[in-house]
C-alpha cells in the first residue's frame, strides 16, 4: 500500500449501544487556572471506573470550592490546587471539608506548581489528604493512577 | 491633771448601791412602822377590848350563878315557912343539900348562910381544903353561935361566939332598906377565919311581905383573885378589879391587896399601890377619858383596857404587855431587819471587794503610768497584782507588753540619741546649732578645732563675727531665716580664707529643727579637696569625651557596614522568594503542557493501535483529530505563557550595572516606545497623550526607562479599562534642576486601597486567570529605585483613575 492511499482502512461504523453508566463519579477540579480545568477534563473525558464515568464540578477559587462542596455532598475526588486567591486557599478547603463539613470520605488529590510552598510530607501529615502531585507531573498515566487509587478507596469506604 | 472633779470607779459604783440599800431600809422600816402602828392602834386595841369583855362576861357569870342559887334557896325557905321555926334544922338540912349539889359546880361560894328575925343563923362553910364546917345559932345552941369542925351538929365545936346577931350583919342589914336581891358591901366574916367576903343577899319575906330573913351566899375576894389568876388570856399581863373609888378588889397577882384590922376592911387604892403596873394603868385610865390606854415600863409596852361591870359598879382593868397581844411581831420585824442589814452588809462587802479587785489593778496601772512622768518605767509591781477578773488580767498583761515594748523603744531611742550625739560631736564636719539671730547655741569638737577656741568662748557669740566679709553676715541671716520660715533645708556653699591665706570651701546645710522653734542645725562640710578633685575629674572628662567620640564614630562605621551587608542579604532573600515565585508561575503552564502532551501521546498510541488492527473508524479518527487539535492548542498557549514569563524574568534579572547610559531627547524617546506598542494600542479605544518639552534632553538608562514606560502603559491599558472602553492615558514629563518628573495618568476605574498597598509586590496580580504574572509593576519599582536611583509614587481614586509619579534623577556628564 502506498502512503498516499486513501484512508480506506477505516472500519465501518458499528452501532454500539453504549450503555451509559447509570452512576457517575463526581469529580471537583479546584484551580484558578482555566487551562488546568480544560486539560484535566480533556484527559479524563473517557475515564471509566468499574463501568462508571465521571462528571465534573469546576471551582476557580477556594471560596467557590467550599460553596460547591457544601452543595455537592457526593463529590468523590477533588483535584485541589494549593495556591489560588491566596497562598493557602487549597489547604483551607481541606480543613473546611474535613473539619467543618466533617467529610472524611471525599478523596483529596493536592496539586501544586511549587513544592517549596507546600512540602509534601508536612502537608500529608498535617492535613488529611490522600495524594500529592506536582503540576508538572500530571501525565495521563499518573493522573489515571491517582484517580484509580482514589476511587478504589472511595468504593472501599462506601462498601 | 484635773482628777479632782472625777470620782473613782468604786465610789461611783458603791455610792449608788449603798444609797439604794438605804432607801430600801427606809421604805421597809417605814412600811413596818405603818404595819406596826396599825396593829397597835387598831388591831391590838380591838384585841384588848375583846379580851377585856371576855373576862368581864366570865366574871359576871361568876357572880350571877351564886345569885341564882341563892334565890332558889330563899324561895324554898319562904315557901316552907322555915323562918317560923326556932329550930333551924330544916334550913340546916336545905343548906347541907345545897352545898352537896353546888360545891363542885360553884367553887366560888365559900359560905351558904341563912339568918332571920329570930336571930337564928345557919351557915355551912366550905373550907379551903374542901371540908365543910357547920355554923349554927338557934334554939339548940342556947344563944351561942357555934362553929363545928364538920357539917354535923354532933361534931366538936371549934369556936363559940356570943351575942351574934345576924340582923346587923352586912349581908342582912341592907335588906331593911331595900328588901330585894343584892350584893353586900365587902366585909369581914365574923368567924374564926375572918375572910374578906362579898355576899349575895336574897330577902326572905313572909306572906304579908315583911322581911323575916336573909339567905346569903358568900364569895371570898381571894376566890375572885384565883378566878382572875386562872384566866390565861392575860399572858404575862395583869387583870384587876377596882371599885368606883379605884380600890383594888381583886387581881390576878400574888400580892395582897387589902389589910384587915380588927374586923374592918381597908382596901388598897390602885393609885397608891406599890404594884407599879396597877398604879400606872390606873393612873392612865383615871387621867384619860378613854377606856383604853398604853404605857411603857421597863422597855415593855403595856396596853390597858377597862370595862365597867354591869353589877356592883366595879371596873375590870386588863393590863397586857405588847408581846402577848401581838405576839413577837416587833421582835420578828427587828430580826428580819437585822437579817436584811446583815445580808446587805455582806453583799456590799462582796461588791466592794470585787470592785476593788477590778479597780485596784487599774489604779496600780495608773500609778505605774504616773511614774512614767519621772522616767520610771518599772512594771514589776504589776506582777503581784491579784486580778481575779479576766478582762483586768488581759488589760494588765497587754499593758505590761506595751510598757516592755516602750522600754525597749526608749532604750533604743536613748542609744540612738547617744549615738547621734557622739556622731555629731566626733563628726569631721563642723556642726553647730544657731538661733534665729545667728547666735551659737551648741558647737561640736571640729568647730572648736577649726576656730581654735573652746566652746565656752564660742557659745553665745554670733556666727557673723567669724565671717570674712561684712556682706556675708546678711547672707547668713537670710539663710537662717529662710530655713526657719519655710521649714526646708537650705544648702549653700561658702568660702573662708584664714589669716594664713589658705582658702577653705565649705558646703553648708542649714536645717530647721522641727522640735525646737527658731533653731537651726548648721553643718559645714569641708569640700576644698572635693573641689580640687572635681577639677581633675572635669579634665579627665574632656579627655574621655574625645576618646569616646572617636570610638562612637568607629562603631558607627562598623554598624553602617553591617547594615549594608544586611541589606545585601535581604536582597538575596528576596531573590530566593523571587525564584520560588518564578517556579510556581512557570510550573503551571508547563504542567498543563506536559499533561496535554502526554494526553496526545496516549490517544495517538491508541489510534496507532487501531490503525494496525484496522478498527479505526471515521468517527474515531475525527474524534482523534479534534482531540489532537485541542491538545495542541492547549500546549501552544501554555508554552507561550511559559515563554512570556521567562522573558519577563529575563528583563528583571538583567544586570543593571551593565545597562548602558546615553543622552537622548526625551519626547522622541517616548514616541518611539508608543510606536513599539502600536500592535497593542491599535485594537483599543484608548487615547494616549504626550506632554513634554520637545527640547528636553536627558542622560539616563534608556533600556530601563523603556521598560518602565512600557509596563506602566500596558498596566493602565489592561487594568484601568475594560476591553471596549474609551479612555485617556496622559504622559507628562517636566524638567527640574536635578531630575525629570514623569507622570503617567489614566482616567480609568482606579485601584482599591487593598490592592494599592501590594501593587509593587512581585507576583501580586488580580488577573492571574487572564495571564497576568504579577511582575510588571515590581519590575517598574525595581528599575526606578534600583537602576535609576529615583522614586515612584502611586495615587488612585476609585472610579476616577490612577497616576504614577516617577522621579528620574539626571545623570550629568560625570557619570558618562
PDB file of N, CA, C and O in Angstrom, chain A residues 7 9-14 31-36 38-39 42-46 81 83-84 112-115 117 135-141, chain B residues 580 583-584 587-592 594-596 598-599 602 611 614-621 623 627 630-631 633-634 637-638 641 768-769:
ATOM      1  N   UNK A   7      -7.541   6.750   2.961  1.00  0.00           N
ATOM      2  CA  UNK A   7      -7.738   6.028   4.214  1.00  0.00           C
ATOM      3  C   UNK A   7      -8.960   5.147   4.069  1.00  0.00           C
ATOM      4  O   UNK A   7     -10.061   5.492   4.458  1.00  0.00           O
ATOM      5  N   UNK A   9      -8.898   2.135   5.240  1.00  0.00           N
ATOM      6  CA  UNK A   9      -8.846   1.061   6.229  1.00  0.00           C
ATOM      7  C   UNK A   9      -9.797   1.325   7.379  1.00  0.00           C
ATOM      8  O   UNK A   9      -9.937   0.540   8.265  1.00  0.00           O
ATOM      9  N   UNK A  10     -10.404   2.474   7.211  1.00  0.00           N
ATOM     10  CA  UNK A  10     -11.250   2.829   8.356  1.00  0.00           C
ATOM     11  C   UNK A  10     -12.393   1.845   8.486  1.00  0.00           C
ATOM     12  O   UNK A  10     -13.035   1.466   7.520  1.00  0.00           O
ATOM     13  N   UNK A  11     -12.556   1.365   9.615  1.00  0.00           N
ATOM     14  CA  UNK A  11     -13.605   0.387   9.877  1.00  0.00           C
ATOM     15  C   UNK A  11     -14.969   1.025   9.751  1.00  0.00           C
ATOM     16  O   UNK A  11     -15.119   2.230   9.901  1.00  0.00           O
ATOM     17  N   UNK A  12     -15.866   0.148   9.478  1.00  0.00           N
ATOM     18  CA  UNK A  12     -17.232   0.656   9.364  1.00  0.00           C
ATOM     19  C   UNK A  12     -17.747   1.029  10.745  1.00  0.00           C
ATOM     20  O   UNK A  12     -17.371   0.446  11.762  1.00  0.00           O
ATOM     21  N   UNK A  13     -18.613   1.966  10.643  1.00  0.00           N
ATOM     22  CA  UNK A  13     -19.194   2.384  11.942  1.00  0.00           C
ATOM     23  C   UNK A  13     -20.039   1.247  12.495  1.00  0.00           C
ATOM     24  O   UNK A  13     -20.884   0.700  11.808  1.00  0.00           O
ATOM     25  N   UNK A  14     -19.742   0.815  13.620  1.00  0.00           N
ATOM     26  CA  UNK A  14     -20.619  -0.172  14.262  1.00  0.00           C
ATOM     27  C   UNK A  14     -21.436   0.566  15.322  1.00  0.00           C
ATOM     28  O   UNK A  14     -20.935   1.372  16.084  1.00  0.00           O
ATOM     29  N   UNK A  31      -9.062  25.005  40.750  1.00  0.00           N
ATOM     30  CA  UNK A  31      -7.823  25.623  40.288  1.00  0.00           C
ATOM     31  C   UNK A  31      -8.168  26.990  39.730  1.00  0.00           C
ATOM     32  O   UNK A  31      -9.237  27.186  39.165  1.00  0.00           O
ATOM     33  N   UNK A  32      -7.258  27.983  39.946  1.00  0.00           N
ATOM     34  CA  UNK A  32      -7.564  29.327  39.445  1.00  0.00           C
ATOM     35  C   UNK A  32      -7.170  29.474  37.963  1.00  0.00           C
ATOM     36  O   UNK A  32      -7.383  30.521  37.380  1.00  0.00           O
ATOM     37  N   UNK A  33      -6.595  28.427  37.417  1.00  0.00           N
ATOM     38  CA  UNK A  33      -6.158  28.492  36.017  1.00  0.00           C
ATOM     39  C   UNK A  33      -7.137  27.701  35.153  1.00  0.00           C
ATOM     40  O   UNK A  33      -7.285  26.491  35.299  1.00  0.00           O
ATOM     41  N   UNK A  34      -7.825  28.392  34.274  1.00  0.00           N
ATOM     42  CA  UNK A  34      -8.871  27.730  33.494  1.00  0.00           C
ATOM     43  C   UNK A  34      -8.294  26.651  32.551  1.00  0.00           C
ATOM     44  O   UNK A  34      -8.920  25.659  32.255  1.00  0.00           O
ATOM     45  N   UNK A  35      -7.033  26.845  32.156  1.00  0.00           N
ATOM     46  CA  UNK A  35      -6.384  25.863  31.271  1.00  0.00           C
ATOM     47  C   UNK A  35      -6.265  24.520  31.970  1.00  0.00           C
ATOM     48  O   UNK A  35      -6.349  23.465  31.358  1.00  0.00           O
ATOM     49  N   UNK A  36      -6.050  24.575  33.278  1.00  0.00           N
ATOM     50  CA  UNK A  36      -5.936  23.347  34.060  1.00  0.00           C
ATOM     51  C   UNK A  36      -7.244  22.579  33.986  1.00  0.00           C
ATOM     52  O   UNK A  36      -7.276  21.364  33.801  1.00  0.00           O
ATOM     53  N   UNK A  38      -9.435  22.782  31.705  1.00  0.00           N
ATOM     54  CA  UNK A  38      -9.597  22.339  30.325  1.00  0.00           C
ATOM     55  C   UNK A  38      -8.843  21.035  30.065  1.00  0.00           C
ATOM     56  O   UNK A  38      -9.409  20.032  29.618  1.00  0.00           O
ATOM     57  N   UNK A  39      -7.557  21.048  30.440  1.00  0.00           N
ATOM     58  CA  UNK A  39      -6.716  19.898  30.115  1.00  0.00           C
ATOM     59  C   UNK A  39      -7.101  18.691  30.961  1.00  0.00           C
ATOM     60  O   UNK A  39      -7.069  17.549  30.490  1.00  0.00           O
ATOM     61  N   UNK A  42     -10.145  17.205  29.509  1.00  0.00           N
ATOM     62  CA  UNK A  42      -9.825  16.571  28.233  1.00  0.00           C
ATOM     63  C   UNK A  42      -9.240  15.179  28.472  1.00  0.00           C
ATOM     64  O   UNK A  42      -9.615  14.208  27.836  1.00  0.00           O
ATOM     65  N   UNK A  43      -8.305  15.112  29.399  1.00  0.00           N
ATOM     66  CA  UNK A  43      -7.645  13.834  29.665  1.00  0.00           C
ATOM     67  C   UNK A  43      -8.637  12.828  30.227  1.00  0.00           C
ATOM     68  O   UNK A  43      -8.616  11.654  29.897  1.00  0.00           O
ATOM     69  N   UNK A  44      -9.514  13.299  31.123  1.00  0.00           N
ATOM     70  CA  UNK A  44     -10.368  12.366  31.848  1.00  0.00           C
ATOM     71  C   UNK A  44     -11.712  12.135  31.154  1.00  0.00           C
ATOM     72  O   UNK A  44     -12.578  11.470  31.700  1.00  0.00           O
ATOM     73  N   UNK A  45     -11.851  12.665  29.922  1.00  0.00           N
ATOM     74  CA  UNK A  45     -13.199  12.618  29.328  1.00  0.00           C
ATOM     75  C   UNK A  45     -13.673  11.186  29.082  1.00  0.00           C
ATOM     76  O   UNK A  45     -14.850  10.886  29.163  1.00  0.00           O
ATOM     77  N   UNK A  46     -12.713  10.279  28.829  1.00  0.00           N
ATOM     78  CA  UNK A  46     -13.148   8.909  28.551  1.00  0.00           C
ATOM     79  C   UNK A  46     -12.822   7.967  29.702  1.00  0.00           C
ATOM     80  O   UNK A  46     -12.793   6.765  29.558  1.00  0.00           O
ATOM     81  N   UNK A  81      -5.880  22.672  43.858  1.00  0.00           N
ATOM     82  CA  UNK A  81      -4.672  23.494  43.728  1.00  0.00           C
ATOM     83  C   UNK A  81      -4.411  24.153  45.085  1.00  0.00           C
ATOM     84  O   UNK A  81      -5.335  24.537  45.779  1.00  0.00           O
ATOM     85  N   UNK A  83      -2.350  26.995  45.652  1.00  0.00           N
ATOM     86  CA  UNK A  83      -2.339  28.461  45.584  1.00  0.00           C
ATOM     87  C   UNK A  83      -3.444  28.925  44.651  1.00  0.00           C
ATOM     88  O   UNK A  83      -3.405  28.636  43.460  1.00  0.00           O
ATOM     89  N   UNK A  84      -4.403  29.594  45.204  1.00  0.00           N
ATOM     90  CA  UNK A  84      -5.444  30.186  44.347  1.00  0.00           C
ATOM     91  C   UNK A  84      -5.524  31.674  44.638  1.00  0.00           C
ATOM     92  O   UNK A  84      -4.563  32.374  44.378  1.00  0.00           O
ATOM     93  N   UNK A 112       0.169  21.064  43.117  1.00  0.00           N
ATOM     94  CA  UNK A 112       0.853  22.314  43.331  1.00  0.00           C
ATOM     95  C   UNK A 112       1.893  22.553  42.253  1.00  0.00           C
ATOM     96  O   UNK A 112       2.484  21.613  41.714  1.00  0.00           O
ATOM     97  N   UNK A 113       2.075  23.838  41.973  1.00  0.00           N
ATOM     98  CA  UNK A 113       3.088  24.189  40.988  1.00  0.00           C
ATOM     99  C   UNK A 113       4.434  24.367  41.653  1.00  0.00           C
ATOM    100  O   UNK A 113       5.481  24.247  41.014  1.00  0.00           O
ATOM    101  N   UNK A 114       4.443  24.625  42.895  1.00  0.00           N
ATOM    102  CA  UNK A 114       5.688  24.991  43.566  1.00  0.00           C
ATOM    103  C   UNK A 114       5.799  24.215  44.871  1.00  0.00           C
ATOM    104  O   UNK A 114       5.173  24.561  45.873  1.00  0.00           O
ATOM    105  N   UNK A 115       6.579  23.148  44.845  1.00  0.00           N
ATOM    106  CA  UNK A 115       6.637  22.293  46.036  1.00  0.00           C
ATOM    107  C   UNK A 115       7.153  23.035  47.278  1.00  0.00           C
ATOM    108  O   UNK A 115       6.781  22.710  48.381  1.00  0.00           O
ATOM    109  N   UNK A 117       6.352  25.759  48.483  1.00  0.00           N
ATOM    110  CA  UNK A 117       5.313  26.433  49.263  1.00  0.00           C
ATOM    111  C   UNK A 117       4.497  25.464  50.082  1.00  0.00           C
ATOM    112  O   UNK A 117       3.900  25.822  51.063  1.00  0.00           O
ATOM    113  N   UNK A 135       2.319  19.797  39.585  1.00  0.00           N
ATOM    114  CA  UNK A 135       1.588  20.089  38.355  1.00  0.00           C
ATOM    115  C   UNK A 135       2.346  19.588  37.120  1.00  0.00           C
ATOM    116  O   UNK A 135       1.775  19.152  36.133  1.00  0.00           O
ATOM    117  N   UNK A 136       3.672  19.681  37.236  1.00  0.00           N
ATOM    118  CA  UNK A 136       4.488  19.243  36.091  1.00  0.00           C
ATOM    119  C   UNK A 136       4.517  17.727  35.966  1.00  0.00           C
ATOM    120  O   UNK A 136       5.051  17.177  35.012  1.00  0.00           O
ATOM    121  N   UNK A 137       3.936  17.047  36.910  1.00  0.00           N
ATOM    122  CA  UNK A 137       3.986  15.590  36.982  1.00  0.00           C
ATOM    123  C   UNK A 137       2.686  14.959  36.495  1.00  0.00           C
ATOM    124  O   UNK A 137       2.514  13.756  36.562  1.00  0.00           O
ATOM    125  N   UNK A 138       1.737  15.773  36.034  1.00  0.00           N
ATOM    126  CA  UNK A 138       0.413  15.246  35.758  1.00  0.00           C
ATOM    127  C   UNK A 138       0.307  14.722  34.321  1.00  0.00           C
ATOM    128  O   UNK A 138      -0.403  15.268  33.477  1.00  0.00           O
ATOM    129  N   UNK A 139       0.979  13.628  34.077  1.00  0.00           N
ATOM    130  CA  UNK A 139       0.797  12.973  32.776  1.00  0.00           C
ATOM    131  C   UNK A 139      -0.478  12.147  32.850  1.00  0.00           C
ATOM    132  O   UNK A 139      -1.038  11.961  33.952  1.00  0.00           O
ATOM    133  N   UNK A 140      -0.912  11.669  31.707  1.00  0.00           N
ATOM    134  CA  UNK A 140      -2.170  10.915  31.666  1.00  0.00           C
ATOM    135  C   UNK A 140      -2.109   9.707  32.568  1.00  0.00           C
ATOM    136  O   UNK A 140      -2.994   9.474  33.385  1.00  0.00           O
ATOM    137  N   UNK A 141      -0.978   8.951  32.457  1.00  0.00           N
ATOM    138  CA  UNK A 141      -0.924   7.700  33.221  1.00  0.00           C
ATOM    139  C   UNK A 141      -0.946   8.000  34.728  1.00  0.00           C
ATOM    140  O   UNK A 141      -1.598   7.315  35.495  1.00  0.00           O
TER     141      UNK A 141
ATOM    142  N   UNK B 580      11.314  31.307  43.734  1.00  0.00           N
ATOM    143  CA  UNK B 580      10.235  30.361  44.011  1.00  0.00           C
ATOM    144  C   UNK B 580       8.957  30.815  43.340  1.00  0.00           C
ATOM    145  O   UNK B 580       8.179  30.006  42.842  1.00  0.00           O
ATOM    146  N   UNK B 583       9.204  29.826  39.758  1.00  0.00           N
ATOM    147  CA  UNK B 583       8.975  28.402  39.554  1.00  0.00           C
ATOM    148  C   UNK B 583       7.496  28.101  39.523  1.00  0.00           C
ATOM    149  O   UNK B 583       6.997  27.386  38.660  1.00  0.00           O
ATOM    150  N   UNK B 584       6.770  28.684  40.503  1.00  0.00           N
ATOM    151  CA  UNK B 584       5.340  28.428  40.579  1.00  0.00           C
ATOM    152  C   UNK B 584       4.612  28.906  39.326  1.00  0.00           C
ATOM    153  O   UNK B 584       3.779  28.222  38.744  1.00  0.00           O
ATOM    154  N   UNK B 587       5.631  26.687  36.403  1.00  0.00           N
ATOM    155  CA  UNK B 587       5.232  25.280  36.506  1.00  0.00           C
ATOM    156  C   UNK B 587       3.791  25.046  36.081  1.00  0.00           C
ATOM    157  O   UNK B 587       3.461  23.994  35.568  1.00  0.00           O
ATOM    158  N   UNK B 588       2.948  26.014  36.343  1.00  0.00           N
ATOM    159  CA  UNK B 588       1.537  25.817  35.986  1.00  0.00           C
ATOM    160  C   UNK B 588       1.364  25.632  34.474  1.00  0.00           C
ATOM    161  O   UNK B 588       0.866  24.592  34.031  1.00  0.00           O
ATOM    162  N   UNK B 589       1.794  26.594  33.635  1.00  0.00           N
ATOM    163  CA  UNK B 589       1.629  26.356  32.186  1.00  0.00           C
ATOM    164  C   UNK B 589       2.425  25.150  31.696  1.00  0.00           C
ATOM    165  O   UNK B 589       1.944  24.394  30.854  1.00  0.00           O
ATOM    166  N   UNK B 590       3.616  24.941  32.303  1.00  0.00           N
ATOM    167  CA  UNK B 590       4.412  23.795  31.851  1.00  0.00           C
ATOM    168  C   UNK B 590       3.706  22.493  32.172  1.00  0.00           C
ATOM    169  O   UNK B 590       3.633  21.580  31.366  1.00  0.00           O
ATOM    170  N   UNK B 591       3.124  22.427  33.411  1.00  0.00           N
ATOM    171  CA  UNK B 591       2.404  21.210  33.838  1.00  0.00           C
ATOM    172  C   UNK B 591       1.249  20.930  32.896  1.00  0.00           C
ATOM    173  O   UNK B 591       1.005  19.784  32.502  1.00  0.00           O
ATOM    174  N   UNK B 592       0.531  22.026  32.526  1.00  0.00           N
ATOM    175  CA  UNK B 592      -0.606  21.851  31.613  1.00  0.00           C
ATOM    176  C   UNK B 592      -0.101  21.297  30.278  1.00  0.00           C
ATOM    177  O   UNK B 592      -0.663  20.348  29.719  1.00  0.00           O
ATOM    178  N   UNK B 594       2.590  19.613  29.801  1.00  0.00           N
ATOM    179  CA  UNK B 594       3.005  18.223  29.983  1.00  0.00           C
ATOM    180  C   UNK B 594       1.786  17.305  29.924  1.00  0.00           C
ATOM    181  O   UNK B 594       1.787  16.273  29.240  1.00  0.00           O
ATOM    182  N   UNK B 595       0.748  17.678  30.662  1.00  0.00           N
ATOM    183  CA  UNK B 595      -0.456  16.863  30.665  1.00  0.00           C
ATOM    184  C   UNK B 595      -1.002  16.694  29.251  1.00  0.00           C
ATOM    185  O   UNK B 595      -1.331  15.578  28.814  1.00  0.00           O
ATOM    186  N   UNK B 596      -1.087  17.830  28.545  1.00  0.00           N
ATOM    187  CA  UNK B 596      -1.660  17.791  27.195  1.00  0.00           C
ATOM    188  C   UNK B 596      -0.804  16.908  26.286  1.00  0.00           C
ATOM    189  O   UNK B 596      -1.324  16.067  25.531  1.00  0.00           O
ATOM    190  N   UNK B 598       1.186  14.456  27.171  1.00  0.00           N
ATOM    191  CA  UNK B 598       1.055  13.036  27.489  1.00  0.00           C
ATOM    192  C   UNK B 598      -0.287  12.507  26.996  1.00  0.00           C
ATOM    193  O   UNK B 598      -0.402  11.361  26.564  1.00  0.00           O
ATOM    194  N   UNK B 599      -1.287  13.395  27.023  1.00  0.00           N
ATOM    195  CA  UNK B 599      -2.596  13.006  26.512  1.00  0.00           C
ATOM    196  C   UNK B 599      -2.521  12.723  25.015  1.00  0.00           C
ATOM    197  O   UNK B 599      -3.023  11.694  24.534  1.00  0.00           O
ATOM    198  N   UNK B 602      -0.907   9.509  24.439  1.00  0.00           N
ATOM    199  CA  UNK B 602      -1.794   8.392  24.754  1.00  0.00           C
ATOM    200  C   UNK B 602      -2.788   8.135  23.617  1.00  0.00           C
ATOM    201  O   UNK B 602      -2.918   7.001  23.135  1.00  0.00           O
ATOM    202  N   UNK B 611      -5.246   1.651  14.050  1.00  0.00           N
ATOM    203  CA  UNK B 611      -4.922   1.597  12.623  1.00  0.00           C
ATOM    204  C   UNK B 611      -4.354   0.228  12.285  1.00  0.00           C
ATOM    205  O   UNK B 611      -4.746  -0.416  11.324  1.00  0.00           O
ATOM    206  N   UNK B 614      -6.871  -2.149  12.274  1.00  0.00           N
ATOM    207  CA  UNK B 614      -7.880  -1.827  11.276  1.00  0.00           C
ATOM    208  C   UNK B 614      -9.219  -1.539  11.864  1.00  0.00           C
ATOM    209  O   UNK B 614     -10.242  -1.779  11.258  1.00  0.00           O
ATOM    210  N   UNK B 615      -9.221  -1.100  13.118  1.00  0.00           N
ATOM    211  CA  UNK B 615     -10.507  -0.841  13.756  1.00  0.00           C
ATOM    212  C   UNK B 615     -10.808   0.651  13.869  1.00  0.00           C
ATOM    213  O   UNK B 615     -11.761   1.047  14.515  1.00  0.00           O
ATOM    214  N   UNK B 616      -9.957   1.446  13.311  1.00  0.00           N
ATOM    215  CA  UNK B 616     -10.190   2.891  13.415  1.00  0.00           C
ATOM    216  C   UNK B 616     -11.349   3.287  12.513  1.00  0.00           C
ATOM    217  O   UNK B 616     -11.326   3.050  11.317  1.00  0.00           O
ATOM    218  N   UNK B 617     -12.338   3.820  13.134  1.00  0.00           N
ATOM    219  CA  UNK B 617     -13.492   4.247  12.348  1.00  0.00           C
ATOM    220  C   UNK B 617     -13.329   5.701  11.974  1.00  0.00           C
ATOM    221  O   UNK B 617     -12.451   6.398  12.512  1.00  0.00           O
ATOM    222  N   UNK B 618     -14.174   6.141  11.168  1.00  0.00           N
ATOM    223  CA  UNK B 618     -14.150   7.528  10.721  1.00  0.00           C
ATOM    224  C   UNK B 618     -14.413   8.450  11.884  1.00  0.00           C
ATOM    225  O   UNK B 618     -13.710   9.416  12.142  1.00  0.00           O
ATOM    226  N   UNK B 619     -15.450   8.078  12.610  1.00  0.00           N
ATOM    227  CA  UNK B 619     -15.803   8.871  13.782  1.00  0.00           C
ATOM    228  C   UNK B 619     -14.632   8.927  14.751  1.00  0.00           C
ATOM    229  O   UNK B 619     -14.281   9.970  15.304  1.00  0.00           O
ATOM    230  N   UNK B 620     -14.007   7.721  14.909  1.00  0.00           N
ATOM    231  CA  UNK B 620     -12.868   7.663  15.832  1.00  0.00           C
ATOM    232  C   UNK B 620     -11.766   8.588  15.351  1.00  0.00           C
ATOM    233  O   UNK B 620     -11.129   9.274  16.157  1.00  0.00           O
ATOM    234  N   UNK B 621     -11.526   8.610  14.062  1.00  0.00           N
ATOM    235  CA  UNK B 621     -10.461   9.463  13.534  1.00  0.00           C
ATOM    236  C   UNK B 621     -10.796  10.930  13.756  1.00  0.00           C
ATOM    237  O   UNK B 621      -9.968  11.703  14.210  1.00  0.00           O
ATOM    238  N   UNK B 623     -12.707  12.147  15.927  1.00  0.00           N
ATOM    239  CA  UNK B 623     -12.587  12.379  17.367  1.00  0.00           C
ATOM    240  C   UNK B 623     -11.133  12.647  17.729  1.00  0.00           C
ATOM    241  O   UNK B 623     -10.791  13.585  18.421  1.00  0.00           O
ATOM    242  N   UNK B 627      -9.365  15.962  19.247  1.00  0.00           N
ATOM    243  CA  UNK B 627      -8.625  15.956  20.499  1.00  0.00           C
ATOM    244  C   UNK B 627      -7.200  16.459  20.289  1.00  0.00           C
ATOM    245  O   UNK B 627      -6.673  17.204  21.120  1.00  0.00           O
ATOM    246  N   UNK B 630      -7.266  20.159  19.993  1.00  0.00           N
ATOM    247  CA  UNK B 630      -7.457  20.781  21.309  1.00  0.00           C
ATOM    248  C   UNK B 630      -6.183  20.727  22.136  1.00  0.00           C
ATOM    249  O   UNK B 630      -5.740  21.721  22.712  1.00  0.00           O
ATOM    250  N   UNK B 631      -5.632  19.496  22.144  1.00  0.00           N
ATOM    251  CA  UNK B 631      -4.441  19.300  22.964  1.00  0.00           C
ATOM    252  C   UNK B 631      -3.315  20.205  22.487  1.00  0.00           C
ATOM    253  O   UNK B 631      -2.635  20.833  23.300  1.00  0.00           O
ATOM    254  N   UNK B 633      -3.590  22.976  20.898  1.00  0.00           N
ATOM    255  CA  UNK B 633      -3.920  24.365  21.230  1.00  0.00           C
ATOM    256  C   UNK B 633      -3.564  24.656  22.694  1.00  0.00           C
ATOM    257  O   UNK B 633      -2.959  25.681  23.008  1.00  0.00           O
ATOM    258  N   UNK B 634      -3.927  23.739  23.586  1.00  0.00           N
ATOM    259  CA  UNK B 634      -3.597  23.948  24.991  1.00  0.00           C
ATOM    260  C   UNK B 634      -2.090  24.017  25.172  1.00  0.00           C
ATOM    261  O   UNK B 634      -1.561  24.896  25.847  1.00  0.00           O
ATOM    262  N   UNK B 637      -0.730  27.424  23.781  1.00  0.00           N
ATOM    263  CA  UNK B 637      -0.984  28.621  24.600  1.00  0.00           C
ATOM    264  C   UNK B 637      -0.175  28.561  25.901  1.00  0.00           C
ATOM    265  O   UNK B 637       0.391  29.560  26.338  1.00  0.00           O
ATOM    266  N   UNK B 638      -0.066  27.387  26.471  1.00  0.00           N
ATOM    267  CA  UNK B 638       0.632  27.324  27.754  1.00  0.00           C
ATOM    268  C   UNK B 638       2.136  27.424  27.600  1.00  0.00           C
ATOM    269  O   UNK B 638       2.795  28.000  28.460  1.00  0.00           O
ATOM    270  N   UNK B 641       2.744  30.979  27.277  1.00  0.00           N
ATOM    271  CA  UNK B 641       2.703  31.632  28.600  1.00  0.00           C
ATOM    272  C   UNK B 641       4.032  31.462  29.307  1.00  0.00           C
ATOM    273  O   UNK B 641       4.596  32.406  29.860  1.00  0.00           O
ATOM    274  N   UNK B 768      -4.620  36.796  37.323  1.00  0.00           N
ATOM    275  CA  UNK B 768      -3.836  35.602  37.059  1.00  0.00           C
ATOM    276  C   UNK B 768      -4.529  34.735  35.992  1.00  0.00           C
ATOM    277  O   UNK B 768      -3.890  34.185  35.105  1.00  0.00           O
ATOM    278  N   UNK B 769      -5.847  34.666  36.067  1.00  0.00           N
ATOM    279  CA  UNK B 769      -6.576  33.862  35.089  1.00  0.00           C
ATOM    280  C   UNK B 769      -6.371  34.401  33.673  1.00  0.00           C
ATOM    281  O   UNK B 769      -6.338  33.652  32.697  1.00  0.00           O
TER     282      UNK B 769
END
